[in-house]
Coordinates of C-alpha atoms and ligand atoms in Angstrom, one line a residue:
M113 CA 127.1 93.3 25.3
R114 CA 125.4 95.0 28.3
A115 CA 127.0 93.7 31.3
D116 CA 123.1 93.5 33.1
E117 CA 122.7 90.1 30.4
E118 CA 123.2 86.8 32.0
V119 CA 124.8 83.9 30.4
T120 CA 124.2 81.1 31.3
V121 CA 125.7 77.4 30.7
T122 CA 123.1 74.4 30.4
I123 CA 124.7 70.6 31.0
C124 CA 122.9 68.8 28.7
P125 CA 122.6 65.3 29.8
D126 CA 124.6 62.6 27.4
G127 CA 124.5 66.2 24.9
P128 CA 126.1 69.2 24.0
L129 CA 126.8 73.1 26.5
L130 CA 123.9 74.8 25.2
V131 CA 124.6 78.0 26.1
R132 CA 122.2 81.7 26.7
G133 CA 123.1 84.5 26.7
P134 CA 124.8 87.0 24.8
A135 CA 128.2 85.2 24.9
Q136 CA 131.2 85.6 22.7
L137 CA 132.3 82.4 20.6
R138 CA 137.0 83.1 20.2
T139 CA 138.8 80.2 18.8
V140 CA 141.8 79.8 20.3
D141 CA 144.0 82.4 18.6
G142 CA 141.5 85.3 20.3
T143 CA 139.5 85.8 17.5
T144 CA 136.3 86.2 17.8
V145 CA 133.7 84.6 15.8
E146 CA 130.7 85.8 14.4
H147 CA 126.9 84.4 15.1
D148 CA 123.1 85.2 15.6
R149 CA 122.7 82.7 17.8
S150 CA 120.5 83.4 21.3
V151 CA 122.1 79.5 22.3
L152 CA 125.4 77.6 21.3
A153 CA 125.4 74.1 22.0
L154 CA 128.4 73.1 22.6
C155 CA 130.1 69.5 21.3
R156 CA 131.3 67.7 25.0
C157 CA 131.3 64.1 23.0
G158 CA 134.0 65.3 20.7
R159 CA 132.5 63.7 17.7
S160 CA 130.7 66.5 16.0
R161 CA 131.7 67.7 12.6
L162 CA 130.6 70.8 13.0
K163 CA 132.8 71.5 16.4
P164 CA 132.8 73.5 18.7
L165 CA 129.2 73.0 17.7
C166 CA 126.9 70.2 18.5
D167 CA 125.3 68.3 15.2
G168 CA 123.4 65.8 17.1
S169 CA 126.1 63.0 16.8
H170 CA 126.4 63.1 20.1
R171 CA 123.7 60.5 19.8
L172 CA 124.8 58.3 16.8
S173 CA 127.9 57.2 18.7
R174 CA 125.4 57.3 22.2
F175 CA 127.7 59.4 24.7
R176 CA 127.4 58.9 28.0
D177 CA 128.8 60.9 30.9
P178 CA 128.1 59.6 34.4
A179 CA 128.7 63.0 35.9
S180 CA 126.7 64.0 38.2
A181 CA 125.5 67.7 39.8
E182 CA 128.1 66.0 42.8
Q183 CA 130.8 64.8 40.9
I184 CA 130.8 68.8 39.2
D185 CA 130.8 70.7 42.8
H186 CA 134.0 68.2 43.5
V187 CA 136.1 69.3 40.9
L188 CA 135.2 72.9 40.8
A189 CA 136.0 72.5 44.7
D190 CA 140.0 71.6 43.6
A191 CA 139.9 73.7 40.2
T192 CA 142.1 76.6 39.7
P193 CA 139.9 79.9 38.2
L194 CA 141.7 80.9 34.6
P195 CA 142.6 84.8 34.2
T196 CA 140.1 86.6 33.0
D197 CA 141.2 89.5 30.2
G198 CA 142.6 92.2 31.7
A199 CA 142.8 90.7 35.0
D200 CA 146.0 89.7 36.6
A201 CA 146.8 86.1 36.7
A202 CA 148.4 86.7 40.3
Ligands
LIG864 S1 127.7 66.9 22.4 FE1 126.8 67.0 20.5 S2 128.0 66.0 18.9 FE2 129.1 66.5 20.8

């Protein structure tokens, strides 16, 4: 991954998170999952049979996310950042 390449996450209304850019997908045990996609759609509704990827099941389940940009700002303001690889978690 080049340091100058940007990774963005877009919240789709009532749908997945779209991750654009050279993001690595890792399992909970730290294993990197290889992929050749420039856009990853990550399931947010919990109904996908291809988790963590979206398979479109959110449409069938009529997933609704009432979160607004203001609510997200509020949550992020109160959240504790997770430590990143190689960083001190002090
Ligand atoms: S967000 Fe699409 S299947 Fe869950």
